[in-house]
Amino acid sequence: MIILGLITKANIDRISTNPHGMRLSTKFGIDDDVYVMHDNKIHKGKIVRIDCILQKPTPKKTILYTLQLPNVSDPVQLPENLCFESKEDLIASL
């Protein structure tokens, strides 16, 4: 079974656990700035949405961030492991 949860700024304070007892926590939050690679360039973007996919019966979760990037017209969605706190952390991961 897969459970999809949408975390928005309006409900982020109310979400601590889901009905199945799995703890929801993310590395970054709504409105945080992160560094990502997009079209082979480093961009600093703002997180505007967080999606969390919980898979039962395993405790596996996938966190996807939707980002608004400067000079990119459409929002970009990336998994948590491709978003970094600093440009240096992003470069070190390459």
mmCIF file with all atom_site columns, C-alpha atoms in Angstrom, residues 2-78:
data_model
loop_
_atom_site.group_PDB
_atom_site.id
_atom_site.type_symbol
_atom_site.label_atom_id
_atom_site.label_alt_id
_atom_site.label_comp_id
_atom_site.label_asym_id
_atom_site.label_entity_id
_atom_site.label_seq_id
_atom_site.pdbx_PDB_ins_code
_atom_site.Cartn_x
_atom_site.Cartn_y
_atom_site.Cartn_z
_atom_site.occupancy
_atom_site.B_iso_or_equiv
_atom_site.pdbx_formal_charge
_atom_site.auth_seq_id
_atom_site.auth_comp_id
_atom_site.auth_asym_id
_atom_site.auth_atom_id
_atom_site.pdbx_PDB_model_num
ATOM 1  C CA . ILE A 1 2  ? 1.261  3.499  -0.835  1.00 0.00 ? 2  ILE A CA 1
ATOM 2  C CA . ILE A 1 3  ? 0.076  6.549  1.070   1.00 0.00 ? 3  ILE A CA 1
ATOM 3  C CA . LEU A 1 4  ? 0.629  9.979  -0.448  1.00 0.00 ? 4  LEU A CA 1
ATOM 4  C CA . GLY A 1 5  ? 0.725  12.948 1.876   1.00 0.00 ? 5  GLY A CA 1
ATOM 5  C CA . LEU A 1 6  ? 0.913  16.576 0.852   1.00 0.00 ? 6  LEU A CA 1
ATOM 6  C CA . ILE A 1 7  ? 2.586  18.923 3.295   1.00 0.00 ? 7  ILE A CA 1
ATOM 7  C CA . THR A 1 8  ? 1.746  22.580 2.814   1.00 0.00 ? 8  THR A CA 1
ATOM 8  C CA . LYS A 1 9  ? 2.613  25.675 4.816   1.00 0.00 ? 9  LYS A CA 1
ATOM 9  C CA . ALA A 1 10 ? -0.980 25.764 6.091   1.00 0.00 ? 10 ALA A CA 1
ATOM 10 C CA . ASN A 1 11 ? -0.871 22.285 7.622   1.00 0.00 ? 11 ASN A CA 1
ATOM 11 C CA . ILE A 1 12 ? 2.816  21.714 8.399   1.00 0.00 ? 12 ILE A CA 1
ATOM 12 C CA . ASP A 1 13 ? 2.397  22.436 12.124  1.00 0.00 ? 13 ASP A CA 1
ATOM 13 C CA . ARG A 1 14 ? -0.458 19.962 12.473  1.00 0.00 ? 14 ARG A CA 1
ATOM 14 C CA . ILE A 1 15 ? 1.411  17.043 10.883  1.00 0.00 ? 15 ILE A CA 1
ATOM 15 C CA . SER A 1 16 ? 3.615  15.060 13.208  1.00 0.00 ? 16 SER A CA 1
ATOM 16 C CA . THR A 1 17 ? 2.506  11.493 12.560  1.00 0.00 ? 17 THR A CA 1
ATOM 17 C CA . ASN A 1 18 ? 0.249  9.871  10.031  1.00 0.00 ? 18 ASN A CA 1
ATOM 18 C CA . PRO A 1 19 ? -2.593 7.472  10.838  1.00 0.00 ? 19 PRO A CA 1
ATOM 19 C CA . HIS A 1 20 ? -0.246 4.490  10.431  1.00 0.00 ? 20 HIS A CA 1
ATOM 20 C CA . GLY A 1 21 ? 2.186  5.686  13.092  1.00 0.00 ? 21 GLY A CA 1
ATOM 21 C CA . MET A 1 22 ? 5.088  6.569  10.782  1.00 0.00 ? 22 MET A CA 1
ATOM 22 C CA . ARG A 1 23 ? 6.844  9.784  11.761  1.00 0.00 ? 23 ARG A CA 1
ATOM 23 C CA . LEU A 1 24 ? 6.959  12.459 9.059   1.00 0.00 ? 24 LEU A CA 1
ATOM 24 C CA . SER A 1 25 ? 10.103 14.548 9.094   1.00 0.00 ? 25 SER A CA 1
ATOM 25 C CA . THR A 1 26 ? 11.935 16.316 6.316   1.00 0.00 ? 26 THR A CA 1
ATOM 26 C CA . LYS A 1 27 ? 15.424 17.690 5.925   1.00 0.00 ? 27 LYS A CA 1
ATOM 27 C CA . PHE A 1 28 ? 14.028 21.030 4.681   1.00 0.00 ? 28 PHE A CA 1
ATOM 28 C CA . GLY A 1 29 ? 10.773 22.914 5.128   1.00 0.00 ? 29 GLY A CA 1
ATOM 29 C CA . ILE A 1 30 ? 8.427  25.128 3.150   1.00 0.00 ? 30 ILE A CA 1
ATOM 30 C CA . ASP A 1 31 ? 10.103 28.433 2.129   1.00 0.00 ? 31 ASP A CA 1
ATOM 31 C CA . ASP A 1 32 ? 13.620 27.060 2.775   1.00 0.00 ? 32 ASP A CA 1
ATOM 32 C CA . ASP A 1 33 ? 16.274 27.870 0.170   1.00 0.00 ? 33 ASP A CA 1
ATOM 33 C CA . VAL A 1 34 ? 18.172 24.899 -1.275  1.00 0.00 ? 34 VAL A CA 1
ATOM 34 C CA . TYR A 1 35 ? 20.803 24.346 -3.947  1.00 0.00 ? 35 TYR A CA 1
ATOM 35 C CA . VAL A 1 36 ? 20.108 21.926 -6.792  1.00 0.00 ? 36 VAL A CA 1
ATOM 36 C CA . MET A 1 37 ? 21.336 20.957 -10.233 1.00 0.00 ? 37 MET A CA 1
ATOM 37 C CA . HIS A 1 38 ? 18.920 21.758 -13.069 1.00 0.00 ? 38 HIS A CA 1
ATOM 38 C CA . ASP A 1 39 ? 19.811 21.739 -16.776 1.00 0.00 ? 39 ASP A CA 1
ATOM 39 C CA . ASN A 1 40 ? 23.465 21.156 -15.828 1.00 0.00 ? 40 ASN A CA 1
ATOM 40 C CA . LYS A 1 41 ? 23.603 24.364 -13.775 1.00 0.00 ? 41 LYS A CA 1
ATOM 41 C CA . ILE A 1 42 ? 23.597 25.033 -10.044 1.00 0.00 ? 42 ILE A CA 1
ATOM 42 C CA . HIS A 1 43 ? 20.476 26.881 -8.915  1.00 0.00 ? 43 HIS A CA 1
ATOM 43 C CA . LYS A 1 44 ? 19.332 28.286 -5.589  1.00 0.00 ? 44 LYS A CA 1
ATOM 44 C CA . GLY A 1 45 ? 15.613 27.639 -5.264  1.00 0.00 ? 45 GLY A CA 1
ATOM 45 C CA . LYS A 1 46 ? 12.818 28.038 -2.736  1.00 0.00 ? 46 LYS A CA 1
ATOM 46 C CA . ILE A 1 47 ? 10.764 25.049 -1.558  1.00 0.00 ? 47 ILE A CA 1
ATOM 47 C CA . VAL A 1 48 ? 7.076  25.709 -2.242  1.00 0.00 ? 48 VAL A CA 1
ATOM 48 C CA . ARG A 1 49 ? 5.629  22.220 -1.654  1.00 0.00 ? 49 ARG A CA 1
ATOM 49 C CA . ILE A 1 50 ? 6.607  18.942 -0.006  1.00 0.00 ? 50 ILE A CA 1
ATOM 50 C CA . ASP A 1 51 ? 5.185  15.549 -0.967  1.00 0.00 ? 51 ASP A CA 1
ATOM 51 C CA . CYS A 1 52 ? 5.832  12.466 1.136   1.00 0.00 ? 52 CYS A CA 1
ATOM 52 C CA . ILE A 1 53 ? 5.092  8.965  -0.143  1.00 0.00 ? 53 ILE A CA 1
ATOM 53 C CA . LEU A 1 54 ? 4.906  6.315  2.590   1.00 0.00 ? 54 LEU A CA 1
ATOM 54 C CA . GLN A 1 55 ? 4.990  2.667  1.580   1.00 0.00 ? 55 GLN A CA 1
ATOM 55 C CA . LYS A 1 56 ? 3.398  0.064  3.812   1.00 0.00 ? 56 LYS A CA 1
ATOM 56 C CA . PRO A 1 57 ? 4.160  -2.497 5.114   1.00 0.00 ? 57 PRO A CA 1
ATOM 57 C CA . THR A 1 58 ? 7.797  -1.379 4.826   1.00 0.00 ? 58 THR A CA 1
ATOM 58 C CA . PRO A 1 59 ? 8.785  1.824  6.620   1.00 0.00 ? 59 PRO A CA 1
ATOM 59 C CA . LYS A 1 60 ? 10.081 3.307  3.352   1.00 0.00 ? 60 LYS A CA 1
ATOM 60 C CA . LYS A 1 61 ? 9.323  6.941  2.613   1.00 0.00 ? 61 LYS A CA 1
ATOM 61 C CA . THR A 1 62 ? 10.096 9.132  -0.380  1.00 0.00 ? 62 THR A CA 1
ATOM 62 C CA . ILE A 1 63 ? 10.197 12.900 0.078   1.00 0.00 ? 63 ILE A CA 1
ATOM 63 C CA . LEU A 1 64 ? 9.809  15.125 -2.977  1.00 0.00 ? 64 LEU A CA 1
ATOM 64 C CA . TYR A 1 65 ? 10.331 18.882 -2.918  1.00 0.00 ? 65 TYR A CA 1
ATOM 65 C CA . THR A 1 66 ? 8.691  21.202 -5.425  1.00 0.00 ? 66 THR A CA 1
ATOM 66 C CA . LEU A 1 67 ? 10.984 24.174 -6.019  1.00 0.00 ? 67 LEU A CA 1
ATOM 67 C CA . GLN A 1 68 ? 10.606 27.562 -7.592  1.00 0.00 ? 68 GLN A CA 1
ATOM 68 C CA . LEU A 1 69 ? 13.872 28.344 -9.389  1.00 0.00 ? 69 LEU A CA 1
ATOM 69 C CA . PRO A 1 70 ? 14.896 31.785 -10.672 1.00 0.00 ? 70 PRO A CA 1
ATOM 70 C CA . ASN A 1 71 ? 14.704 32.103 -14.458 1.00 0.00 ? 71 ASN A CA 1
ATOM 71 C CA . VAL A 1 72 ? 12.804 28.785 -14.734 1.00 0.00 ? 72 VAL A CA 1
ATOM 72 C CA . SER A 1 73 ? 9.122  29.267 -15.551 1.00 0.00 ? 73 SER A CA 1
ATOM 73 C CA . ASP A 1 74 ? 7.737  25.944 -14.261 1.00 0.00 ? 74 ASP A CA 1
ATOM 74 C CA . PRO A 1 75 ? 8.261  24.537 -10.760 1.00 0.00 ? 75 PRO A CA 1
ATOM 75 C CA . VAL A 1 76 ? 10.773 21.702 -10.512 1.00 0.00 ? 76 VAL A CA 1
ATOM 76 C CA . GLN A 1 77 ? 10.223 18.589 -8.386  1.00 0.00 ? 77 GLN A CA 1
ATOM 77 C CA . LEU A 1 78 ? 13.250 16.764 -6.959  1.00 0.00 ? 78 LEU A CA 1
#
